[in-house]
mmCIF file of C-alpha atoms in Angstrom:
data_model
loop_
_atom_site.group_PDB
_atom_site.id
_atom_site.type_symbol
_atom_site.label_atom_id
_atom_site.label_comp_id
_atom_site.label_asym_id
_atom_site.label_seq_id
_atom_site.Cartn_x
_atom_site.Cartn_y
_atom_site.Cartn_z
ATOM 1 C CA UNK A 138 19.512 -56.174 34.430
ATOM 2 C CA UNK A 139 16.894 -57.684 31.528
ATOM 3 C CA UNK A 140 13.555 -56.632 32.470
ATOM 4 C CA UNK A 141 10.346 -59.025 32.111
ATOM 5 C CA UNK A 142 6.599 -58.057 32.362
ATOM 6 C CA UNK A 143 3.711 -60.148 32.726
ATOM 7 C CA UNK A 144 0.459 -60.489 31.766
ATOM 8 C CA UNK A 145 -2.703 -61.516 32.869
ATOM 9 C CA UNK A 146 -5.991 -60.847 33.794
ATOM 10 C CA UNK A 147 -6.430 -60.934 38.071
ATOM 11 C CA UNK A 148 -7.710 -63.861 39.755
ATOM 12 C CA UNK A 149 -7.131 -67.100 41.932
ATOM 13 C CA UNK A 150 -6.034 -69.426 38.803
ATOM 14 C CA UNK A 151 -3.677 -67.009 37.415
ATOM 15 C CA UNK A 152 -2.270 -65.524 40.760
ATOM 16 C CA UNK A 153 -0.577 -68.791 41.578
ATOM 17 C CA UNK A 154 1.329 -69.358 38.207
ATOM 18 C CA UNK A 155 2.086 -65.489 38.372
ATOM 19 C CA UNK A 156 3.591 -65.649 42.087
ATOM 20 C CA UNK A 157 5.642 -68.882 40.925
ATOM 21 C CA UNK A 158 6.838 -67.315 37.556
ATOM 22 C CA UNK A 159 7.616 -63.934 39.641
ATOM 23 C CA UNK A 160 10.039 -65.994 41.961
ATOM 24 C CA UNK A 161 11.855 -67.773 38.865
ATOM 25 C CA UNK A 162 12.374 -64.653 37.059
ATOM 26 C CA UNK A 163 13.803 -62.519 40.018
ATOM 27 C CA UNK A 164 15.693 -65.881 40.790
ATOM 28 C CA UNK A 165 17.415 -65.329 37.175
ATOM 29 C CA UNK A 166 18.147 -61.727 37.501
ATOM 30 C CA UNK A 167 15.150 -60.267 35.632
ATOM 31 C CA UNK A 168 13.295 -56.641 36.901
ATOM 32 C CA UNK A 169 9.882 -57.757 37.013
ATOM 33 C CA UNK A 170 6.753 -56.034 36.332
ATOM 34 C CA UNK A 171 3.317 -57.240 36.092
ATOM 35 C CA UNK A 172 0.410 -55.599 33.764
ATOM 36 C CA UNK A 173 -3.554 -56.230 33.197
ATOM 37 C CA UNK A 174 -4.241 -56.429 29.585
ATOM 38 C CA UNK A 175 -7.137 -53.981 29.855
ATOM 39 C CA UNK A 176 -3.972 -51.311 31.650
ATOM 40 C CA UNK A 177 -1.938 -52.164 29.461
ATOM 41 C CA UNK A 178 -4.336 -51.283 26.806
ATOM 42 C CA UNK A 179 -4.929 -48.079 28.043
ATOM 43 C CA UNK A 180 -1.525 -46.961 28.580
ATOM 44 C CA UNK A 181 0.865 -48.623 26.239
ATOM 45 C CA UNK A 182 3.243 -45.761 26.384
ATOM 46 C CA UNK A 183 3.911 -45.974 30.137
ATOM 47 C CA UNK A 184 5.530 -49.693 29.690
ATOM 48 C CA UNK A 185 9.216 -49.789 29.402
ATOM 49 C CA UNK A 186 10.091 -51.685 26.337
ATOM 50 C CA UNK A 187 10.556 -55.622 27.665
ATOM 51 C CA UNK A 188 13.247 -57.866 27.094
ATOM 52 C CA UNK A 189 10.498 -60.818 27.678
ATOM 53 C CA UNK A 190 6.916 -60.827 27.644
ATOM 54 C CA UNK A 191 5.175 -63.425 29.151
ATOM 55 C CA UNK A 192 1.389 -63.358 28.534
ATOM 56 C CA UNK A 193 -1.283 -65.755 30.195
ATOM 57 C CA UNK A 194 -2.693 -68.272 27.626
ATOM 58 C CA UNK A 195 -5.848 -67.875 29.362
ATOM 59 C CA UNK A 196 -6.109 -64.336 27.198
ATOM 60 C CA UNK A 197 -6.853 -66.527 24.155
ATOM 61 C CA UNK A 198 -5.000 -66.305 20.842
ATOM 62 C CA UNK A 199 -6.461 -63.156 19.671
ATOM 63 C CA UNK A 200 -5.850 -61.000 22.849
ATOM 64 C CA UNK A 201 -1.965 -61.962 23.137
ATOM 65 C CA UNK A 202 -1.427 -61.261 19.463
ATOM 66 C CA UNK A 203 -2.775 -57.830 20.456
ATOM 67 C CA UNK A 204 -1.132 -57.798 23.809
ATOM 68 C CA UNK A 205 2.497 -58.689 21.678
ATOM 69 C CA UNK A 206 1.583 -55.890 19.099
ATOM 70 C CA UNK A 207 2.011 -53.210 21.865
ATOM 71 C CA UNK A 208 5.607 -53.527 21.600
ATOM 72 C CA UNK A 209 6.495 -54.256 17.861
ATOM 73 C CA UNK A 210 7.820 -51.102 17.747
ATOM 74 C CA UNK A 211 11.411 -49.631 16.389
ATOM 75 C CA UNK A 212 12.651 -52.659 15.058
ATOM 76 C CA UNK A 213 13.017 -54.168 19.101
ATOM 77 C CA UNK A 214 10.661 -57.671 19.415
ATOM 78 C CA UNK A 215 10.500 -58.618 22.664
ATOM 79 C CA UNK A 216 10.931 -62.566 23.333
ATOM 80 C CA UNK A 217 7.269 -63.466 23.588
ATOM 81 C CA UNK A 218 5.997 -66.228 25.666
ATOM 82 C CA UNK A 219 2.883 -67.896 26.589
ATOM 83 C CA UNK A 220 2.294 -69.319 29.987
ATOM 84 C CA UNK A 221 -1.094 -71.725 31.545
ATOM 85 C CA UNK A 222 -3.101 -70.667 34.411
ATOM 86 C CA UNK A 223 -4.499 -73.998 34.539
ATOM 87 C CA UNK A 224 -6.433 -74.070 30.996
ATOM 88 C CA UNK A 225 -4.014 -76.329 29.205
ATOM 89 C CA UNK A 226 -6.436 -75.631 26.114
ATOM 90 C CA UNK A 227 -6.257 -72.330 26.020
ATOM 91 C CA UNK A 228 -2.274 -72.588 25.958
ATOM 92 C CA UNK A 229 -2.591 -75.139 22.772
ATOM 93 C CA UNK A 230 -4.534 -72.665 21.095
ATOM 94 C CA UNK A 231 -1.497 -69.852 21.836
ATOM 95 C CA UNK A 232 0.706 -72.700 20.472
ATOM 96 C CA UNK A 233 -0.998 -73.280 17.646
ATOM 97 C CA UNK A 234 -1.198 -69.660 16.653
ATOM 98 C CA UNK A 235 2.790 -69.439 16.652
ATOM 99 C CA UNK A 236 3.673 -68.447 20.358
ATOM 100 C CA UNK A 237 6.234 -70.065 22.346
ATOM 101 C CA UNK A 238 5.296 -71.739 25.933
ATOM 102 C CA UNK A 239 6.882 -72.681 29.255
ATOM 103 C CA UNK A 240 4.983 -74.882 31.608
ATOM 104 C CA UNK A 241 4.585 -75.365 35.266
ATOM 105 C CA UNK A 242 6.170 -76.156 37.211
ATOM 106 C CA UNK A 243 8.051 -73.206 36.070
ATOM 107 C CA UNK A 244 11.896 -74.156 36.673
ATOM 108 C CA UNK A 245 14.718 -71.727 36.356
ATOM 109 C CA UNK A 246 17.045 -73.668 33.889
ATOM 110 C CA UNK A 247 13.836 -74.628 31.754
ATOM 111 C CA UNK A 248 12.962 -71.038 31.759
ATOM 112 C CA UNK A 249 16.548 -69.889 30.965
ATOM 113 C CA UNK A 250 16.698 -72.241 27.982
ATOM 114 C CA UNK A 251 13.121 -71.172 26.998
ATOM 115 C CA UNK A 252 14.477 -67.710 26.650
ATOM 116 C CA UNK A 253 17.720 -68.907 24.780
ATOM 117 C CA UNK A 254 16.011 -70.643 22.365
ATOM 118 C CA UNK A 255 13.454 -67.703 21.658
ATOM 119 C CA UNK A 256 16.411 -65.235 21.261
ATOM 120 C CA UNK A 257 17.910 -67.358 18.768
ATOM 121 C CA UNK A 258 15.057 -68.090 16.690
ATOM 122 C CA UNK A 259 14.549 -64.472 16.399
ATOM 123 C CA UNK A 260 18.094 -63.610 15.655
ATOM 124 C CA UNK A 261 17.591 -66.216 13.008
ATOM 125 C CA UNK A 262 14.475 -65.002 11.625
ATOM 126 C CA UNK A 263 15.843 -61.648 11.543
ATOM 127 C CA UNK A 264 19.218 -62.747 9.843
ATOM 128 C CA UNK A 265 16.985 -64.487 7.236
ATOM 129 C CA UNK A 266 14.732 -61.596 6.777
ATOM 130 C CA UNK A 267 18.056 -59.046 6.601
ATOM 131 C CA UNK A 268 19.324 -61.256 3.904
ATOM 132 C CA UNK A 269 16.249 -60.984 2.097
ATOM 133 C CA UNK A 270 16.150 -57.477 2.458
ATOM 134 C CA UNK A 271 19.515 -57.171 0.943
ATOM 135 C CA UNK A 272 18.960 -59.232 -1.857
ATOM 136 C CA UNK A 273 15.675 -57.278 -2.727
ATOM 137 C CA UNK A 274 17.706 -54.237 -2.513
ATOM 138 C CA UNK A 275 20.551 -54.964 -4.614
ATOM 139 C CA UNK A 276 17.727 -55.938 -7.277
ATOM 140 C CA UNK A 277 16.103 -52.682 -7.133
ATOM 141 C CA UNK A 278 19.568 -50.844 -7.094
ATOM 142 C CA UNK A 279 20.333 -53.215 -10.564
ATOM 143 C CA UNK A 280 16.857 -52.095 -11.876
ATOM 144 C CA UNK A 281 17.387 -48.524 -11.528
ATOM 145 C CA UNK A 282 20.792 -48.613 -13.158
ATOM 146 C CA UNK A 283 19.437 -50.540 -16.075
ATOM 147 C CA UNK A 284 16.556 -47.741 -16.270
ATOM 148 C CA UNK A 285 19.106 -44.755 -15.483
ATOM 149 C CA UNK A 286 21.023 -46.373 -18.694
ATOM 150 C CA UNK A 287 18.067 -46.437 -20.634
ATOM 151 C CA UNK A 288 17.296 -42.581 -19.652
ATOM 152 C CA UNK A 289 20.795 -41.546 -20.579
ATOM 153 C CA UNK A 290 19.779 -43.014 -23.911
ATOM 154 C CA UNK A 291 17.038 -40.696 -24.101
ATOM 155 C CA UNK A 292 19.195 -37.766 -24.378
ATOM 156 C CA UNK A 293 21.521 -36.453 -27.197
ATOM 157 C CA UNK A 294 24.747 -38.142 -27.441
ATOM 158 C CA UNK A 295 26.492 -35.088 -28.919
ATOM 159 C CA UNK A 296 25.289 -31.511 -29.780
ATOM 160 C CA UNK A 297 24.445 -30.638 -33.394
ATOM 161 C CA UNK A 298 27.270 -28.547 -34.680
ATOM 162 C CA UNK A 299 25.860 -25.391 -36.660
ATOM 163 C CA UNK A 300 28.449 -22.363 -38.295
ATOM 164 C CA UNK A 301 27.757 -18.898 -36.245
ATOM 165 C CA UNK A 302 26.231 -21.484 -33.502
ATOM 166 C CA UNK A 303 27.608 -22.613 -29.509
ATOM 167 C CA UNK A 304 25.379 -25.611 -28.098
ATOM 168 C CA UNK A 305 25.591 -27.021 -24.664
ATOM 169 C CA UNK A 306 23.618 -28.592 -22.404
ATOM 170 C CA UNK A 307 24.173 -29.928 -18.588
ATOM 171 C CA UNK A 308 22.008 -32.565 -16.720
ATOM 172 C CA UNK A 309 22.033 -33.359 -13.139
ATOM 173 C CA UNK A 310 19.300 -35.666 -11.940
ATOM 174 C CA UNK A 311 18.730 -35.451 -7.894
ATOM 175 C CA UNK A 312 18.038 -39.226 -8.113
ATOM 176 C CA UNK A 313 19.342 -41.825 -10.027
ATOM 177 C CA UNK A 314 16.492 -41.467 -12.491
ATOM 178 C CA UNK A 315 14.951 -37.911 -13.533
ATOM 179 C CA UNK A 316 12.081 -35.941 -14.565
ATOM 180 C CA UNK A 317 13.887 -33.391 -16.255
ATOM 181 C CA UNK A 318 15.172 -33.931 -19.834
ATOM 182 C CA UNK A 319 16.264 -31.712 -22.667
ATOM 183 C CA UNK A 320 16.629 -32.620 -26.487
ATOM 184 C CA UNK A 321 17.760 -30.811 -29.544
ATOM 185 C CA UNK A 322 17.785 -32.247 -32.821
ATOM 186 C CA UNK A 323 17.032 -30.755 -36.545
ATOM 187 C CA UNK A 324 14.034 -30.324 -38.741
ATOM 188 C CA UNK A 325 12.780 -29.719 -41.967
ATOM 189 C CA UNK A 326 15.402 -31.082 -43.594
ATOM 190 C CA UNK A 327 18.165 -29.828 -41.679
ATOM 191 C CA UNK A 328 16.942 -25.951 -42.103
ATOM 192 C CA UNK A 329 15.772 -25.595 -38.655
ATOM 193 C CA UNK A 330 17.283 -26.555 -35.176
ATOM 194 C CA UNK A 331 14.478 -27.807 -32.556
ATOM 195 C CA UNK A 332 15.218 -27.628 -28.767
ATOM 196 C CA UNK A 333 13.599 -28.712 -25.751
ATOM 197 C CA UNK A 334 13.717 -28.149 -22.036
ATOM 198 C CA UNK A 335 11.085 -29.996 -19.789
ATOM 199 C CA UNK A 336 10.331 -31.040 -16.551
ATOM 200 C CA UNK A 337 7.736 -33.476 -15.514
ATOM 201 C CA UNK A 338 6.279 -33.268 -12.152
ATOM 202 C CA UNK A 339 7.661 -35.409 -8.987
ATOM 203 C CA UNK A 340 10.868 -36.996 -9.399
ATOM 204 C CA UNK A 341 12.028 -40.975 -9.406
ATOM 205 C CA UNK A 342 10.769 -44.065 -11.781
ATOM 206 C CA UNK A 343 7.349 -42.759 -12.428
ATOM 207 C CA UNK A 344 8.569 -39.323 -13.375
ATOM 208 C CA UNK A 345 11.570 -40.872 -15.605
ATOM 209 C CA UNK A 346 8.846 -43.034 -17.006
ATOM 210 C CA UNK A 347 6.822 -40.224 -17.918
ATOM 211 C CA UNK A 348 10.004 -37.934 -19.141
ATOM 212 C CA UNK A 349 10.631 -40.936 -21.815
ATOM 213 C CA UNK A 350 7.272 -40.731 -23.505
ATOM 214 C CA UNK A 351 6.670 -37.216 -23.520
ATOM 215 C CA UNK A 352 10.276 -37.048 -25.029
ATOM 216 C CA UNK A 353 9.478 -39.466 -27.453
ATOM 217 C CA UNK A 354 6.115 -38.161 -28.614
ATOM 218 C CA UNK A 355 7.437 -34.329 -29.040
ATOM 219 C CA UNK A 356 10.491 -34.966 -30.986
ATOM 220 C CA UNK A 357 8.290 -37.966 -33.330
ATOM 221 C CA UNK A 358 5.730 -35.547 -33.905
ATOM 222 C CA UNK A 359 7.966 -32.364 -34.842
ATOM 223 C CA UNK A 360 10.289 -34.786 -36.872
ATOM 224 C CA UNK A 361 7.175 -36.078 -39.267
ATOM 225 C CA UNK A 362 4.921 -33.233 -39.092
ATOM 226 C CA UNK A 363 5.215 -31.707 -42.755
ATOM 227 C CA UNK A 364 6.092 -28.114 -42.797
ATOM 228 C CA UNK A 365 3.831 -24.923 -44.121
ATOM 229 C CA UNK A 366 5.521 -23.284 -46.966
ATOM 230 C CA UNK A 367 4.009 -20.260 -45.595
ATOM 231 C CA UNK A 368 1.832 -18.756 -43.083
ATOM 232 C CA UNK A 369 -1.848 -19.483 -43.651
ATOM 233 C CA UNK A 370 -4.974 -21.441 -42.707
ATOM 234 C CA UNK A 371 -3.354 -24.808 -41.386
ATOM 235 C CA UNK A 372 -0.996 -22.458 -39.004
ATOM 236 C CA UNK A 373 -3.708 -20.428 -38.154
ATOM 237 C CA UNK A 374 -5.874 -23.199 -37.087
ATOM 238 C CA UNK A 375 -3.385 -24.975 -35.141
ATOM 239 C CA UNK A 376 -3.034 -21.721 -33.089
ATOM 240 C CA UNK A 377 -6.499 -22.392 -31.941
ATOM 241 C CA UNK A 378 -8.335 -21.064 -34.772
ATOM 242 C CA UNK A 379 -6.798 -17.494 -34.620
ATOM 243 C CA UNK A 380 -3.700 -16.047 -36.669
ATOM 244 C CA UNK A 381 -0.383 -15.609 -35.265
ATOM 245 C CA UNK A 382 1.272 -12.407 -35.613
ATOM 246 C CA UNK A 383 4.732 -13.651 -34.924
ATOM 247 C CA UNK A 384 4.786 -16.159 -37.044
ATOM 248 C CA UNK A 385 2.582 -14.756 -39.979
ATOM 249 C CA UNK A 386 5.147 -11.469 -39.913
ATOM 250 C CA UNK A 387 7.903 -13.910 -40.642
ATOM 251 C CA UNK A 388 7.046 -16.208 -43.333
ATOM 252 C CA UNK A 389 10.610 -18.342 -43.573
ATOM 253 C CA UNK A 390 9.853 -19.289 -39.922
ATOM 254 C CA UNK A 391 6.922 -21.078 -40.299
ATOM 255 C CA UNK A 392 8.688 -23.984 -42.050
ATOM 256 C CA UNK A 393 9.372 -25.048 -38.277
ATOM 257 C CA UNK A 394 5.826 -23.291 -36.855
ATOM 258 C CA UNK A 395 4.029 -26.387 -38.063
ATOM 259 C CA UNK A 396 6.086 -29.155 -36.441
ATOM 260 C CA UNK A 397 6.468 -27.088 -33.324
ATOM 261 C CA UNK A 398 2.454 -26.541 -32.829
ATOM 262 C CA UNK A 399 1.959 -29.697 -33.581
ATOM 263 C CA UNK A 400 4.236 -31.371 -31.300
ATOM 264 C CA UNK A 401 3.178 -29.482 -28.246
ATOM 265 C CA UNK A 402 -0.104 -29.503 -28.943
ATOM 266 C CA UNK A 403 -0.482 -33.219 -30.051
ATOM 267 C CA UNK A 404 2.129 -34.212 -27.018
ATOM 268 C CA UNK A 405 -0.611 -32.275 -24.658
ATOM 269 C CA UNK A 406 -3.850 -33.706 -26.016
ATOM 270 C CA UNK A 407 -2.318 -36.925 -25.837
ATOM 271 C CA UNK A 408 -1.478 -36.584 -22.150
ATOM 272 C CA UNK A 409 -4.254 -35.272 -21.351
ATOM 273 C CA UNK A 410 -6.898 -37.569 -22.542
ATOM 274 C CA UNK A 411 -4.670 -40.716 -21.500
ATOM 275 C CA UNK A 412 -2.768 -40.162 -18.472
ATOM 276 C CA UNK A 413 -4.625 -37.611 -16.613
ATOM 277 C CA UNK A 414 -5.501 -40.222 -14.032
ATOM 278 C CA UNK A 415 -1.472 -40.746 -13.217
ATOM 279 C CA UNK A 416 -1.310 -37.085 -12.346
ATOM 280 C CA UNK A 417 1.844 -36.435 -14.515
ATOM 281 C CA UNK A 418 2.202 -33.209 -16.561
ATOM 282 C CA UNK A 419 5.275 -31.155 -18.135
ATOM 283 C CA UNK A 420 6.160 -28.307 -17.936
ATOM 284 C CA UNK A 421 8.473 -27.196 -21.049
ATOM 285 C CA UNK A 422 10.068 -24.446 -23.290
ATOM 286 C CA UNK A 423 10.053 -25.652 -27.025
ATOM 287 C CA UNK A 424 11.840 -23.510 -29.542
ATOM 288 C CA UNK A 425 12.745 -23.685 -33.214
ATOM 289 C CA UNK A 426 15.315 -21.469 -34.419
ATOM 290 C CA UNK A 427 16.249 -20.689 -38.336
ATOM 291 C CA UNK A 428 20.323 -20.882 -37.348
ATOM 292 C CA UNK A 429 20.851 -18.237 -40.604
ATOM 293 C CA UNK A 430 18.788 -15.522 -39.476
ATOM 294 C CA UNK A 431 18.711 -16.143 -35.797
ATOM 295 C CA UNK A 432 14.667 -15.771 -35.619
ATOM 296 C CA UNK A 433 13.616 -18.002 -33.374
ATOM 297 C CA UNK A 434 9.748 -19.108 -32.534
ATOM 298 C CA UNK A 435 9.065 -20.810 -29.475
ATOM 299 C CA UNK A 436 6.426 -22.441 -27.026
ATOM 300 C CA UNK A 437 6.604 -21.507 -23.176
ATOM 301 C CA UNK A 438 4.083 -24.231 -21.666
ATOM 302 C CA UNK A 439 4.374 -22.968 -17.912
ATOM 303 C CA UNK A 440 8.225 -23.329 -17.580
ATOM 304 C CA UNK A 441 10.402 -21.212 -15.786
ATOM 305 C CA UNK A 442 11.367 -18.522 -18.545
ATOM 306 C CA UNK A 443 14.011 -18.959 -20.272
ATOM 307 C CA UNK A 444 16.735 -15.731 -20.366
ATOM 308 C CA UNK A 445 17.603 -14.238 -23.335
ATOM 309 C CA UNK A 446 21.494 -12.319 -22.761
ATOM 310 C CA UNK A 447 22.209 -9.810 -25.381
ATOM 311 C CA UNK A 448 25.775 -9.036 -26.169
ATOM 312 C CA UNK A 449 25.031 -5.384 -25.052
ATOM 313 C CA UNK A 450 24.612 -6.723 -21.387
ATOM 314 C CA UNK A 451 20.773 -6.199 -20.986
ATOM 315 C CA UNK A 452 18.551 -9.615 -20.529
ATOM 316 C CA UNK A 453 15.266 -10.656 -22.042
ATOM 317 C CA UNK A 454 12.885 -13.146 -20.199
ATOM 318 C CA UNK A 455 10.449 -15.560 -22.411
ATOM 319 C CA UNK A 456 7.320 -16.185 -20.175
ATOM 320 C CA UNK A 457 4.906 -18.525 -20.801
ATOM 321 C CA UNK A 458 2.580 -18.490 -23.548
ATOM 322 C CA UNK A 459 0.224 -21.742 -23.054
ATOM 323 C CA UNK A 460 -0.143 -23.932 -19.784
ATOM 324 C CA UNK A 461 1.986 -26.940 -18.500
ATOM 325 C CA UNK A 462 1.342 -30.067 -20.732
ATOM 326 C CA UNK A 463 -1.105 -32.868 -20.076
ATOM 327 C CA UNK A 464 -3.366 -31.007 -18.073
ATOM 328 C CA UNK A 465 -6.200 -29.908 -20.240
ATOM 329 C CA UNK A 466 -6.543 -31.555 -23.496
ATOM 330 C CA UNK A 467 -7.895 -28.340 -25.389
ATOM 331 C CA UNK A 468 -5.208 -26.108 -24.053
ATOM 332 C CA UNK A 469 -4.133 -22.917 -26.153
ATOM 333 C CA UNK A 470 -0.797 -22.323 -26.925
ATOM 334 C CA UNK A 471 0.552 -19.314 -28.980
ATOM 335 C CA UNK A 472 3.889 -18.879 -30.745
ATOM 336 C CA UNK A 473 6.427 -16.638 -28.845
ATOM 337 C CA UNK A 474 9.467 -14.640 -30.935
ATOM 338 C CA UNK A 475 12.836 -13.362 -30.785
ATOM 339 C CA UNK A 476 15.838 -12.295 -32.488
ATOM 340 C CA UNK A 477 19.164 -13.537 -31.676
ATOM 341 C CA UNK A 478 21.996 -11.415 -32.677
ATOM 342 C CA UNK A 479 25.491 -11.878 -32.836
ATOM 343 C CA UNK A 480 27.102 -12.255 -29.438
ATOM 344 C CA UNK A 481 23.246 -13.073 -28.310
ATOM 345 C CA UNK A 482 22.816 -16.090 -26.038
ATOM 346 C CA UNK A 483 19.831 -17.928 -24.280
ATOM 347 C CA UNK A 484 19.949 -20.132 -21.534
ATOM 348 C CA UNK A 485 16.809 -22.343 -20.623
ATOM 349 C CA UNK A 486 16.952 -24.056 -17.364
ATOM 350 C CA UNK A 487 14.605 -26.023 -15.393
ATOM 351 C CA UNK A 488 13.264 -25.071 -11.740
ATOM 352 C CA UNK A 489 16.163 -27.297 -9.810
ATOM 353 C CA UNK A 490 18.442 -24.308 -10.531
ATOM 354 C CA UNK A 491 16.192 -21.160 -8.887
ATOM 355 C CA UNK A 492 14.599 -23.728 -6.250
ATOM 356 C CA UNK A 493 17.949 -25.168 -4.770
ATOM 357 C CA UNK A 494 18.523 -25.238 -1.175
ATOM 358 C CA UNK A 495 20.900 -24.591 1.166
ATOM 359 C CA UNK A 496 21.750 -26.110 4.609
ATOM 360 C CA UNK A 497 19.409 -22.953 6.057
ATOM 361 C CA UNK A 498 16.650 -23.849 3.557
ATOM 362 C CA UNK A 499 17.126 -20.461 1.892
ATOM 363 C CA UNK A 500 16.720 -20.677 -2.228
ATOM 364 C CA UNK A 501 19.212 -19.840 -4.791
ATOM 365 C CA UNK A 502 16.599 -17.666 -6.343
ATOM 366 C CA UNK A 503 16.003 -15.585 -9.523
ATOM 367 C CA UNK A 504 17.541 -12.247 -8.627
ATOM 368 C CA UNK A 505 20.875 -14.512 -7.913
ATOM 369 C CA UNK A 506 20.373 -16.247 -11.274
ATOM 370 C CA UNK A 507 19.921 -12.748 -13.205
ATOM 371 C CA UNK A 508 23.189 -11.200 -11.182
ATOM 372 C CA UNK A 509 25.448 -13.889 -12.480
ATOM 373 C CA UNK A 510 24.222 -13.969 -15.799
ATOM 374 C CA UNK A 511 24.675 -9.850 -15.930
ATOM 375 C CA UNK A 512 28.242 -10.660 -17.125
ATOM 376 C CA UNK A 513 27.800 -12.927 -20.485
ATOM 377 C CA UNK A 514 30.224 -15.697 -20.256
ATOM 378 C CA UNK A 515 32.790 -16.346 -23.002
ATOM 379 C CA UNK A 516 30.889 -19.433 -24.723
ATOM 380 C CA UNK A 517 27.823 -21.409 -24.394
ATOM 381 C CA UNK A 518 29.603 -24.142 -22.391
ATOM 382 C CA UNK A 519 31.333 -21.218 -20.133
ATOM 383 C CA UNK A 520 27.702 -20.052 -19.198
ATOM 384 C CA UNK A 521 26.619 -23.328 -18.185
ATOM 385 C CA UNK A 522 29.853 -23.710 -16.053
ATOM 386 C CA UNK A 523 29.070 -20.593 -14.248
ATOM 387 C CA UNK A 524 25.480 -21.637 -13.405
ATOM 388 C CA UNK A 525 26.584 -24.990 -12.035
ATOM 389 C CA UNK A 526 29.637 -24.059 -10.037
ATOM 390 C CA UNK A 527 27.561 -21.041 -8.793
ATOM 391 C CA UNK A 528 24.181 -23.148 -7.838
ATOM 392 C CA UNK A 529 26.824 -25.826 -6.278
ATOM 393 C CA UNK A 530 28.667 -22.963 -4.238
ATOM 394 C CA UNK A 531 25.420 -22.178 -2.809
ATOM 395 C CA UNK A 532 24.216 -25.469 -2.265
ATOM 396 C CA UNK A 533 27.256 -26.553 0.049
ATOM 397 C CA UNK A 534 26.939 -29.617 1.847
ATOM 398 C CA UNK A 535 22.859 -29.774 1.873
ATOM 399 C CA UNK A 536 21.550 -32.585 -0.420
ATOM 400 C CA UNK A 537 20.084 -31.600 -3.745
ATOM 401 C CA UNK A 538 16.385 -31.631 -4.128
ATOM 402 C CA UNK A 539 15.574 -31.373 -7.521
ATOM 403 C CA UNK A 540 16.598 -32.058 -10.782
ATOM 404 C CA UNK A 541 19.033 -29.851 -12.507
ATOM 405 C CA UNK A 542 18.913 -29.447 -16.747
ATOM 406 C CA UNK A 543 20.313 -26.363 -18.363
ATOM 407 C CA UNK A 544 20.697 -25.301 -22.071
ATOM 408 C CA UNK A 545 22.570 -22.551 -23.975
ATOM 409 C CA UNK A 546 22.577 -21.288 -27.366
ATOM 410 C CA UNK A 547 25.002 -18.799 -27.885
ATOM 411 C CA UNK A 548 25.427 -17.106 -31.629
ATOM 412 C CA UNK A 549 29.417 -16.348 -31.886
ATOM 413 C CA UNK A 550 30.230 -12.801 -32.630
ATOM 414 C CA UNK A 551 31.128 -11.335 -36.169
#
């Protein structure tokens, strides 16, 4: 049975109209309830959602609008009609305000026709709104698809090929676009291999825009920074005015130290000075490898510690050597150093791996990752496949909550 709610102020003028309207509604099969505007305002949740809402025009346009707002919830909109209580001027005001109306005498056929007309117009309006929303959604999806294609263009099309090394990377965004990224390229006339794994805070379009900006700044600076022939004053100044023992003890590595330091420090300074208001920052691991010797310099800017997998089964974590990029313009970054011997591998990743959640909201966690990597894989690609399979199995049917990016370097055994 359809239900109707009649809202009017108590009083003689209103009573006659209300009584007449009540009788016609009941004849038409409506279950009728009555309420005063004050009573309705004090206890809006105590009234069932009406199929038909009839409001006395004497309340005025503003109060009628407030009454109708009480029931514009959950996408269900009642048919709202104004009725006169002796003041046609008040009814005219409500009609000019966009409300439909009925007039006395309240005839059953006229009331039924008016209600049907209101319902049909509402259905038509809803259909038009749904069509517009669908068109807007399709346009949004098209724009997201374009953004995804553009973002994919920022990722390396292929891995560099170097004698004695295996290189592999994985990228699985949680949404159509991601804040994670990886990059791998050569610098210093091909004598050094630079690689980055980074995670811009947040997800979605905003994070993806900053991902593109940070990736471009890092690569452009690293590729166009002149290398230092030997460790000295320039390098010391770049590392916040103090000499760095790792770089100074390995003069050949200083060929890549300058690009590494300038890329991270310069990007951090630019982001902190120009985009601090947007609230985006990035954690990153940036390494520069000498493929001939297996020595590597790195900066870990607040990122999850990459894992060095030794050929003998032991593991070494590479903790942060500085803060995330884009927070403080004068942040300090220290160079780290590691040597990869034949059979050793480096596994870098974003927090989407260790923070993957299953249906029970449990985290995959670092202990599971370290246990999985306890037995080195047969190749860099195999290492990434084993991690991806393990995380997918752990998550199961739960929705992927964060972007997942992985990168592996493996020095092939002699």
